[in-house]
PDB file of C-alpha atoms in Angstrom:
ATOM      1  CA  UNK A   1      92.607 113.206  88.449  1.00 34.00           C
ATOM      2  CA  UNK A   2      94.723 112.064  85.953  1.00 36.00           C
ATOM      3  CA  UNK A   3      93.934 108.040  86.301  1.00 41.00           C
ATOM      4  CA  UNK A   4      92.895 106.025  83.358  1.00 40.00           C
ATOM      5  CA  UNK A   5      90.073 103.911  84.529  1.00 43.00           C
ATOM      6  CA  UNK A   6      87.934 101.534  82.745  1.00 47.00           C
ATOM      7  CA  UNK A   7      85.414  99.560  82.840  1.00 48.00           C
ATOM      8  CA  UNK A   8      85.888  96.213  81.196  1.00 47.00           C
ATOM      9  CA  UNK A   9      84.669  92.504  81.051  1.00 48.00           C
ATOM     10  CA  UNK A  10      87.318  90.482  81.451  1.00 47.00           C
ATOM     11  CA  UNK A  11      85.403  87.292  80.315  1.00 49.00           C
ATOM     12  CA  UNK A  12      85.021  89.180  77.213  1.00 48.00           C
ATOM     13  CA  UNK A  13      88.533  90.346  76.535  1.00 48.00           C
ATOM     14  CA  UNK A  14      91.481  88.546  77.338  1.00 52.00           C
ATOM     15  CA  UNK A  15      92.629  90.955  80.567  1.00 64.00           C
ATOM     16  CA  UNK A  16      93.058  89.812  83.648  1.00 81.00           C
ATOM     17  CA  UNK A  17      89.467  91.160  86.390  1.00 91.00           C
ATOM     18  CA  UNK A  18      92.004  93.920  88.068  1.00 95.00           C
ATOM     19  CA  UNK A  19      94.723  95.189  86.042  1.00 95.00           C
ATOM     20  CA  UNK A  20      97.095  98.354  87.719  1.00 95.00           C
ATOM     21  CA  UNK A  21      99.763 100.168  86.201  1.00 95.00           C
ATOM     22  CA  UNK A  22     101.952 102.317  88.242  1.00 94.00           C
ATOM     23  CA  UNK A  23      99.274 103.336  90.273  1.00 93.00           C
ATOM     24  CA  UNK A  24      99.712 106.399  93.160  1.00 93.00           C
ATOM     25  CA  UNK A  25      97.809 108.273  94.849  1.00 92.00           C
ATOM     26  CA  UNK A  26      98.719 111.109  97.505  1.00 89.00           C
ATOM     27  CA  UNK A  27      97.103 112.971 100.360  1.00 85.00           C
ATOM     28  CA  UNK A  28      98.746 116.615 100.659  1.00 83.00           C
ATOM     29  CA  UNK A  29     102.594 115.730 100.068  1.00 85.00           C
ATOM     30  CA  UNK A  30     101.821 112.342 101.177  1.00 88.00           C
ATOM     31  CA  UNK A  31     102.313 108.850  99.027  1.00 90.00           C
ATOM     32  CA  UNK A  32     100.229 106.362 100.058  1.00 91.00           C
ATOM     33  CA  UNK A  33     100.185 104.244  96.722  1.00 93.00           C
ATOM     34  CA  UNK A  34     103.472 104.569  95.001  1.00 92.00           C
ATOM     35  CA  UNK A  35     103.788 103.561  91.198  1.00 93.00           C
ATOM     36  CA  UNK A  36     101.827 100.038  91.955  1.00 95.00           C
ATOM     37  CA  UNK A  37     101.568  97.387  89.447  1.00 95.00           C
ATOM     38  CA  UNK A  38      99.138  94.176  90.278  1.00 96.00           C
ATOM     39  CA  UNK A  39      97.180  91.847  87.914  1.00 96.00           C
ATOM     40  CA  UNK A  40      94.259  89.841  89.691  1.00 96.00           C
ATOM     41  CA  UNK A  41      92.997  86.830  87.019  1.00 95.00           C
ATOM     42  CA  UNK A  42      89.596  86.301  86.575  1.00 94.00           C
ATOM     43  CA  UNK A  43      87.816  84.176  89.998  1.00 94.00           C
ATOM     44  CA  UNK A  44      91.232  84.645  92.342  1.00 96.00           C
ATOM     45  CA  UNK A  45      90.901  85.022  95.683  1.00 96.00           C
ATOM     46  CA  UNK A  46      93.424  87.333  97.078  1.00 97.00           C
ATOM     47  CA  UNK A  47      93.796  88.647 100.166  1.00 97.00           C
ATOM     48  CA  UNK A  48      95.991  91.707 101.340  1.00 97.00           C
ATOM     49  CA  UNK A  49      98.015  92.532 104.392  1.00 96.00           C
ATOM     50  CA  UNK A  50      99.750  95.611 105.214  1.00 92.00           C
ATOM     51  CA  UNK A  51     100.367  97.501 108.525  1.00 89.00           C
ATOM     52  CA  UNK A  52      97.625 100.444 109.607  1.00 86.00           C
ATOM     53  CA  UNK A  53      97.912 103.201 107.113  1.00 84.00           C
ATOM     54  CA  UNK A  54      99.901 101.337 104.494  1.00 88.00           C
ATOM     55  CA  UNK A  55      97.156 102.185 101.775  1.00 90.00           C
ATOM     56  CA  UNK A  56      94.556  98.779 101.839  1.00 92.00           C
ATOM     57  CA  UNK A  57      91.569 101.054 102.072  1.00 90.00           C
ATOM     58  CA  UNK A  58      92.814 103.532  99.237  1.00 91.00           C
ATOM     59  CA  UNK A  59      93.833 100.550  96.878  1.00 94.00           C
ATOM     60  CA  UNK A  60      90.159  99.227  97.492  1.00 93.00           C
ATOM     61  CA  UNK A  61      88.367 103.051  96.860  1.00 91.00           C
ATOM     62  CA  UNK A  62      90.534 103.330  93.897  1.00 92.00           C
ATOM     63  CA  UNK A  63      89.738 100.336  92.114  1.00 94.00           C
ATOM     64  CA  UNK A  64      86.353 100.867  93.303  1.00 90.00           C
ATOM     65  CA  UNK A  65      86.179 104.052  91.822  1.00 86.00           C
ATOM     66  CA  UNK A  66      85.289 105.548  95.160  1.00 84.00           C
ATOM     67  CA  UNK A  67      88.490 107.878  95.654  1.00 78.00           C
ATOM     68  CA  UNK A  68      87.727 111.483  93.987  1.00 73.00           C
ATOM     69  CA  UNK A  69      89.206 113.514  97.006  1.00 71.00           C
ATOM     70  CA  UNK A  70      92.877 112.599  96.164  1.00 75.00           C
ATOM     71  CA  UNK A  71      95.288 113.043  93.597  1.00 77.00           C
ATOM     72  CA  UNK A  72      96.798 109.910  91.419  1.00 77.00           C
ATOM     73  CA  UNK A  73      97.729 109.183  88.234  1.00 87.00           C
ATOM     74  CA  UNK A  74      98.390 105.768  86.590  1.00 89.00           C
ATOM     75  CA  UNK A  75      96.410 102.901  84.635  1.00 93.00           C
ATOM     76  CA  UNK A  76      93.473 100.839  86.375  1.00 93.00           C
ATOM     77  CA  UNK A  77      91.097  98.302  84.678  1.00 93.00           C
ATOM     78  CA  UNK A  78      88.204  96.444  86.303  1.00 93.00           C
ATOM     79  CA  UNK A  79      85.343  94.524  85.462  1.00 92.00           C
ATOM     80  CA  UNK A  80      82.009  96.240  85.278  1.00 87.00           C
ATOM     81  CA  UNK A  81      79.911  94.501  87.755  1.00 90.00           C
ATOM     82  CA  UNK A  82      82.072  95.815  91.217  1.00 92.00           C
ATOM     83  CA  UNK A  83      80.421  95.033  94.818  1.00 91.00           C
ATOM     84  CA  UNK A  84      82.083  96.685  97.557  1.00 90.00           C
ATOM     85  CA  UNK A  85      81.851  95.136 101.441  1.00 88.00           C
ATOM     86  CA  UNK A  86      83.053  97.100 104.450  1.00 85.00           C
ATOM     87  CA  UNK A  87      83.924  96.311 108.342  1.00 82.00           C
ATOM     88  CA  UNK A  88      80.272  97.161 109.096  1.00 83.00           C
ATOM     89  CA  UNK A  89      77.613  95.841 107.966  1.00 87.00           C
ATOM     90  CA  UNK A  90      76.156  99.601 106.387  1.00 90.00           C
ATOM     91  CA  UNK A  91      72.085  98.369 106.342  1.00 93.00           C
ATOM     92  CA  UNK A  92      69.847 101.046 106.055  1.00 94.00           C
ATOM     93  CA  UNK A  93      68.195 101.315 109.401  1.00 94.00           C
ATOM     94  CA  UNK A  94      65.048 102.499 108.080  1.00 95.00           C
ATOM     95  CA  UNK A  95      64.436  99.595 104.927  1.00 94.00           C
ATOM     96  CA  UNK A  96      63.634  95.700 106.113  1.00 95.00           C
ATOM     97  CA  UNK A  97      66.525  93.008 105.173  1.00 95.00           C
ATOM     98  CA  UNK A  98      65.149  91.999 101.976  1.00 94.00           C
ATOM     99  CA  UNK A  99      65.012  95.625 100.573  1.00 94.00           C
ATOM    100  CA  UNK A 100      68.390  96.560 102.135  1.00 94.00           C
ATOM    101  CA  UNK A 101      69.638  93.241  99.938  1.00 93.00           C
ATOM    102  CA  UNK A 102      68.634  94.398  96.323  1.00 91.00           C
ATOM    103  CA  UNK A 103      69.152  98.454  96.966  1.00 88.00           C
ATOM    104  CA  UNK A 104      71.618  99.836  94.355  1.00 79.00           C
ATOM    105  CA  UNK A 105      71.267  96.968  92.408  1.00 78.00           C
ATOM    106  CA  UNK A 106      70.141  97.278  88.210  1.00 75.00           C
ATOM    107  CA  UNK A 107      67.170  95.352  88.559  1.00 73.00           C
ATOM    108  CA  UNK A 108      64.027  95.862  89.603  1.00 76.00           C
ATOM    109  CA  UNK A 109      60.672  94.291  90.738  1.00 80.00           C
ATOM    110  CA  UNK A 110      59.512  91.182  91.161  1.00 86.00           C
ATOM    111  CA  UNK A 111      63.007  89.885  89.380  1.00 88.00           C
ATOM    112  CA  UNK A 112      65.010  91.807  92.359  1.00 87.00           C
ATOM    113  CA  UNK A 113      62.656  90.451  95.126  1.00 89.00           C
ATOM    114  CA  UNK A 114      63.375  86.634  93.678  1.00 92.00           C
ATOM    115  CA  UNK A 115      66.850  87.358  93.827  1.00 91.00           C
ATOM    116  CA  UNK A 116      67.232  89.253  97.164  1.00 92.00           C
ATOM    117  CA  UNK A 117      65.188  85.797  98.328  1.00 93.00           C
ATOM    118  CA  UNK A 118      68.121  83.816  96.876  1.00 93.00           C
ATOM    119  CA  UNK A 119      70.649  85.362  98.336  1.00 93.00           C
ATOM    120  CA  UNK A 120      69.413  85.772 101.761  1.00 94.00           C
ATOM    121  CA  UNK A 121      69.095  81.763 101.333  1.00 94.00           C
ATOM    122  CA  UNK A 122      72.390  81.728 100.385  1.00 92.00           C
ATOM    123  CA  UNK A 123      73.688  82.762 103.655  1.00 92.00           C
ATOM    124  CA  UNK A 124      71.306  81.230 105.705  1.00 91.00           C
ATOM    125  CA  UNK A 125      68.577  84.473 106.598  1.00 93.00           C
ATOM    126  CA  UNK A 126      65.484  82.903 104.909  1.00 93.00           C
ATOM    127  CA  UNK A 127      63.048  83.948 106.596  1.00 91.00           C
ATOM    128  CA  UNK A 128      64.426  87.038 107.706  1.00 93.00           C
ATOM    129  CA  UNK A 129      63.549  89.087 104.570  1.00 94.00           C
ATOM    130  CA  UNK A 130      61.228  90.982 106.314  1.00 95.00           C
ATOM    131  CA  UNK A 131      63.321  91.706 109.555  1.00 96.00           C
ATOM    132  CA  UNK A 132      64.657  95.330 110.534  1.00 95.00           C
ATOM    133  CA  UNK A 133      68.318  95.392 110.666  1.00 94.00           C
ATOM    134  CA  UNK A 134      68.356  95.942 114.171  1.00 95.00           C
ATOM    135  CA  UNK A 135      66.771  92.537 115.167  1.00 96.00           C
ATOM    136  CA  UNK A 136      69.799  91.533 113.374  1.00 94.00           C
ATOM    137  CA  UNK A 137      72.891  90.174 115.433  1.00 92.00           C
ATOM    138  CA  UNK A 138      76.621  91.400 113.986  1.00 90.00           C
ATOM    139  CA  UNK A 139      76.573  88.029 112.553  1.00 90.00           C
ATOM    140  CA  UNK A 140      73.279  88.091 110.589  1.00 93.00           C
ATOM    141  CA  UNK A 141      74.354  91.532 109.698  1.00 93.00           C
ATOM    142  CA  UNK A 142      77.326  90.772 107.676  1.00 91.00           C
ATOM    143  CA  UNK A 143      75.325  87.530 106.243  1.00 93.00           C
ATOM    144  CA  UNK A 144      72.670  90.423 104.752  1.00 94.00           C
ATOM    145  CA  UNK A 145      75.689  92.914 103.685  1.00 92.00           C
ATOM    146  CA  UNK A 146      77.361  89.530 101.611  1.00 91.00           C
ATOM    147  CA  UNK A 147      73.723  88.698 100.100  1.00 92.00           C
ATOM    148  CA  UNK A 148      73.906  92.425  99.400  1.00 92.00           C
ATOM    149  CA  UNK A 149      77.308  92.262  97.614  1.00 90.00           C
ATOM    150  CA  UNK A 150      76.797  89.171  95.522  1.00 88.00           C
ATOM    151  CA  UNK A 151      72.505  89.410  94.629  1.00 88.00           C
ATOM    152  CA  UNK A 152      73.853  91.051  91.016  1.00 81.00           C
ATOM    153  CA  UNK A 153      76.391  88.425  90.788  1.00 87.00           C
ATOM    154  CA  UNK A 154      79.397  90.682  90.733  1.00 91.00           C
ATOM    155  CA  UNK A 155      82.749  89.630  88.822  1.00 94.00           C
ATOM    156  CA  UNK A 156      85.008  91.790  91.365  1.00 95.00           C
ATOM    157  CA  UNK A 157      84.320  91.816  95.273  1.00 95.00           C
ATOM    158  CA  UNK A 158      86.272  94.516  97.301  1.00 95.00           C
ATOM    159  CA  UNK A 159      86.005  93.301 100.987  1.00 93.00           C
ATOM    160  CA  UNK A 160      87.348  95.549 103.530  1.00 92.00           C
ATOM    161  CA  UNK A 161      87.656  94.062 106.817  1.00 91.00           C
ATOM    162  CA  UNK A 162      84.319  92.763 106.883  1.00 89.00           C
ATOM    163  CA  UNK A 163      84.630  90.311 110.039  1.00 88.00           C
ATOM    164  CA  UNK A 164      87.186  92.762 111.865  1.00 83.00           C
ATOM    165  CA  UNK A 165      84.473  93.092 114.465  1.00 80.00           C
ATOM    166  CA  UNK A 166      83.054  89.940 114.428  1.00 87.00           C
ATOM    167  CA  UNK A 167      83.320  87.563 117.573  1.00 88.00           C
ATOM    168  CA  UNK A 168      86.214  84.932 117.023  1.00 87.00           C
ATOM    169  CA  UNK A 169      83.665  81.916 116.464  1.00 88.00           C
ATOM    170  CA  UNK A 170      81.113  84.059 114.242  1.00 89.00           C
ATOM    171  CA  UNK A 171      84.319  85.207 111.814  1.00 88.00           C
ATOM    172  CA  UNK A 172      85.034  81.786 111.634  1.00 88.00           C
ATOM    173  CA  UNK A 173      81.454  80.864 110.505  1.00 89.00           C
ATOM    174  CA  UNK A 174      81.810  83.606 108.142  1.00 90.00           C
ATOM    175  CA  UNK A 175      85.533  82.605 106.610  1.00 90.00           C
ATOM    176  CA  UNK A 176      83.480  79.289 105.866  1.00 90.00           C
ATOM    177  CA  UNK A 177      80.628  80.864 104.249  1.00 91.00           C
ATOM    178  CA  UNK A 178      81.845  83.307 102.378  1.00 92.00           C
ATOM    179  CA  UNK A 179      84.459  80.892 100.796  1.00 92.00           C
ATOM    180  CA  UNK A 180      81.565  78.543 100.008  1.00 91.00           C
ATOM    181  CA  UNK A 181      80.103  81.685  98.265  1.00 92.00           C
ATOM    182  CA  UNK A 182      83.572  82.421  96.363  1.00 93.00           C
ATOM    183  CA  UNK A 183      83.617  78.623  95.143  1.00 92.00           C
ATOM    184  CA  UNK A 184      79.993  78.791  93.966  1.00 91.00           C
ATOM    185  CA  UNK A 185      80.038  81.961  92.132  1.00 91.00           C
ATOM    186  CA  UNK A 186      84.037  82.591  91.468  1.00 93.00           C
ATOM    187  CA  UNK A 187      83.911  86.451  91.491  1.00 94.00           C
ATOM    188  CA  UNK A 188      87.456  87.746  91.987  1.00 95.00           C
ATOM    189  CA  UNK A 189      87.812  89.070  95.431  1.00 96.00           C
ATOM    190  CA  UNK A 190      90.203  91.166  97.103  1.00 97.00           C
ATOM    191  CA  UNK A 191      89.876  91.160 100.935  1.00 96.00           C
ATOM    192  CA  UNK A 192      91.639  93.683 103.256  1.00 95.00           C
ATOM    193  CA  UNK A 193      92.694  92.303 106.406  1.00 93.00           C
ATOM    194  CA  UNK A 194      94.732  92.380 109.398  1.00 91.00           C
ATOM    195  CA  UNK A 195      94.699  88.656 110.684  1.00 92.00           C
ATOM    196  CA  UNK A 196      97.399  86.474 108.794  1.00 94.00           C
ATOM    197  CA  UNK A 197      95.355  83.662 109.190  1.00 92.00           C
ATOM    198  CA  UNK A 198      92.699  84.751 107.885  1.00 93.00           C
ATOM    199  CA  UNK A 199      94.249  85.441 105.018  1.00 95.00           C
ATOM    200  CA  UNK A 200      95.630  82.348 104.782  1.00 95.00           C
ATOM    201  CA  UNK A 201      92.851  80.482 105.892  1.00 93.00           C
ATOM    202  CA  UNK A 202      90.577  82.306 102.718  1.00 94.00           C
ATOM    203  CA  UNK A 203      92.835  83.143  99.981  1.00 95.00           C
ATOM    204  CA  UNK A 204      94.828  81.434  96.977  1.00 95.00           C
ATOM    205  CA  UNK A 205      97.292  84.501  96.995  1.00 97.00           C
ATOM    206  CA  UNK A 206      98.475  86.778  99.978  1.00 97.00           C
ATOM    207  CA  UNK A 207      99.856  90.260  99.152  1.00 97.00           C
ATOM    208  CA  UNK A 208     101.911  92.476 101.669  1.00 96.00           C
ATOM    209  CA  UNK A 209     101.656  96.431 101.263  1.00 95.00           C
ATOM    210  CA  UNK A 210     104.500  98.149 102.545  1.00 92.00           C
ATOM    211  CA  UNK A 211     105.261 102.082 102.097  1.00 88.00           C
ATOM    212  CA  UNK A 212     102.882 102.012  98.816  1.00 90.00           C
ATOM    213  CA  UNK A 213     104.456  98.757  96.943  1.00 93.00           C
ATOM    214  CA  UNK A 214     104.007  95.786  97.103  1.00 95.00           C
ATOM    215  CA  UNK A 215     106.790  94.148  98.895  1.00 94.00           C
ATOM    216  CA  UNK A 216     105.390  90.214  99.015  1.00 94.00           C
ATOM    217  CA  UNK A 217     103.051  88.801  96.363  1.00 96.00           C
ATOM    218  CA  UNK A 218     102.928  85.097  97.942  1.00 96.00           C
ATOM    219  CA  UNK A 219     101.117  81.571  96.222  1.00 96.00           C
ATOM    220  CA  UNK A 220      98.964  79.725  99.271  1.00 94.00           C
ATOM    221  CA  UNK A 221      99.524  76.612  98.076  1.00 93.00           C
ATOM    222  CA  UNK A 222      97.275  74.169 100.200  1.00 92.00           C
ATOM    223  CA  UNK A 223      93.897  72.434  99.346  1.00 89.00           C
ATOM    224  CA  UNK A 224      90.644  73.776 101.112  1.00 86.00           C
ATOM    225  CA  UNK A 225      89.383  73.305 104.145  1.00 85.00           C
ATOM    226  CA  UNK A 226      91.808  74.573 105.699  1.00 85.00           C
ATOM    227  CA  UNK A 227      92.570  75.016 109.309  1.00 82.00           C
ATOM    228  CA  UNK A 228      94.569  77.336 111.588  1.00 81.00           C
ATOM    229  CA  UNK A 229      95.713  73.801 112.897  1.00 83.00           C
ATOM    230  CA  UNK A 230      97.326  72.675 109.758  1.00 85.00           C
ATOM    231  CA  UNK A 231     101.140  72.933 110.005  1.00 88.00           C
ATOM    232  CA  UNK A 232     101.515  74.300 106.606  1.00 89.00           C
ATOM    233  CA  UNK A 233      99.222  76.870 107.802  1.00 90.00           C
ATOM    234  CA  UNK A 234     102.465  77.951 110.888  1.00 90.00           C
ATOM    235  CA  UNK A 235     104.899  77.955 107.958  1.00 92.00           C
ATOM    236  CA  UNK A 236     102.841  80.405 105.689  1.00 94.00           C
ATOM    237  CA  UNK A 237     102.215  82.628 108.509  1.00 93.00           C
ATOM    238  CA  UNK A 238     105.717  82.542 109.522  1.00 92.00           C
ATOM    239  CA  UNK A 239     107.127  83.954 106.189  1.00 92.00           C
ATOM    240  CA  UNK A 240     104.191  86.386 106.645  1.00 94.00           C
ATOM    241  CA  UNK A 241     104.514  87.783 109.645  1.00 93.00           C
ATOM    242  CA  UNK A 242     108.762  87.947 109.065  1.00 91.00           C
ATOM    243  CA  UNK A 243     107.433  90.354 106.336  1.00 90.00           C
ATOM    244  CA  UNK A 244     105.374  92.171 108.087  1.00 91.00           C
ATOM    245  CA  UNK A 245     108.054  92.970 110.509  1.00 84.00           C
ATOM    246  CA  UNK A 246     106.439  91.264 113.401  1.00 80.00           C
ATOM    247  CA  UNK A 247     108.324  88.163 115.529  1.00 69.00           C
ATOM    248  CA  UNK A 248     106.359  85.239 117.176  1.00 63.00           C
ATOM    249  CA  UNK A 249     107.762  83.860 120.759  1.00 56.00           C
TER     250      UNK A 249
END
């Protein structure tokens, strides 16, 4: 592959946590990123929308590092400490809660154990270090795969879809939590999504991928919480959804 990647700190140099430079990448004949430029500061939340197939997943796996099987060139730059969460919850049947939280993870021992603890406490499991994943309810699931993603305090999180299959009232629980996490340890984050208002709901900056570019790159400017009630809320998702092609009734 002909990408330039590197790993950098971003608190160390003054770079922005994500920086792409006319980044593509291709399946067969295919362009699903085409010549994309984006700079994420350090500790923004963003959030990204984009119809099925527009390229979320493969922006995610390529600043993740996680796209070998496909052929790109261009510039990408990211922090060195990069925790990736996905739609499901991806707990190791076979290993208890606790141990699922620190796997992967640089540290070891007795240090990783007290940290795993913390985390799980974090999102409300303690208690449940101990528990097999499948006495675990979707819920409780995602709770372990966050404490997962943020026990090595990360400065990047990659979230793809990770309450698409979530009941409406747990997601909701979990847009408050893991926005409590974001405010407590300011990673940046990039979420994937397909709601609108969940992107508004989480994020300080919505992006819109259409045909491999970016076509909308769009400030949320309200003060948290915030509500799907809030009026502001309609006019953000208005100008989002007119973007995205779709028309409400």
């Amino acid at each position: 592959m002909a990408a330039l990647a590197e790993q950098l700190s971003p608190a160390e140099l003054d770079w922005p946590a994500v920086h792409l430079a006319a980044l593509t990448r291709s399946f067969g004949d295919r362009t699903i990123l085409d010549r994309l430029d984006l700079d994420i500061p350090a500790g923004q939340f963003v959030a990204l929308l984009g119809h099925s197939g527009s390229g979320k997943s493969t922006l995610l796996r390529a600043i993740a590092g996680l796209d070998h099987d496909v052929t790109g060139s261009g510039e990408i730059r990211a922090p060195q400490r990069i925790s990736v969460a996905f739609q499901d919850s991806r707990l190791l049947p076979w290993r208890r809660v606790l141990e699922n939280v620190v796997l992967g993870t640089p540290i070891r021992g007795q240090e990783a154990a007290q940290r795993g603890r913390a985390a799980l406490t974090e999102v409300g499991l303690s208690g449940r270090e101990r528990a097999w994943p499948r006495e675990l309810s979707g819920g409780e699931a995602q709770r372990a795969a966050l404490a997962r993603s943020l026990v090595w305090e990360p400065e990047l999180l990659l979230a793809d879809e990770p309450f698409g299959a979530l009941d409406a009232l747990t997601r909701i629980k979990m847009h408050t939590l893991l926005r409590e996490l974001w405010e407590r340890h300011r990673p940046s984050v990039l979420l994937v999504t397909h709601d609108v208002d969940e992107a508004i709901v989480l994020a300080d900056r919505v992006l819109v991928l259409d045909h491999g570019r970016l076509s909308v790159d769009l400030t949320i400017d309200l003060p948290h919480p915030r509500t799907y009630r809030d009026p502001r809320v309609a006019e953000y998702r208005e100008q989002l959804l007119v973007a995205l092609g779709v028309k409400e009734d």
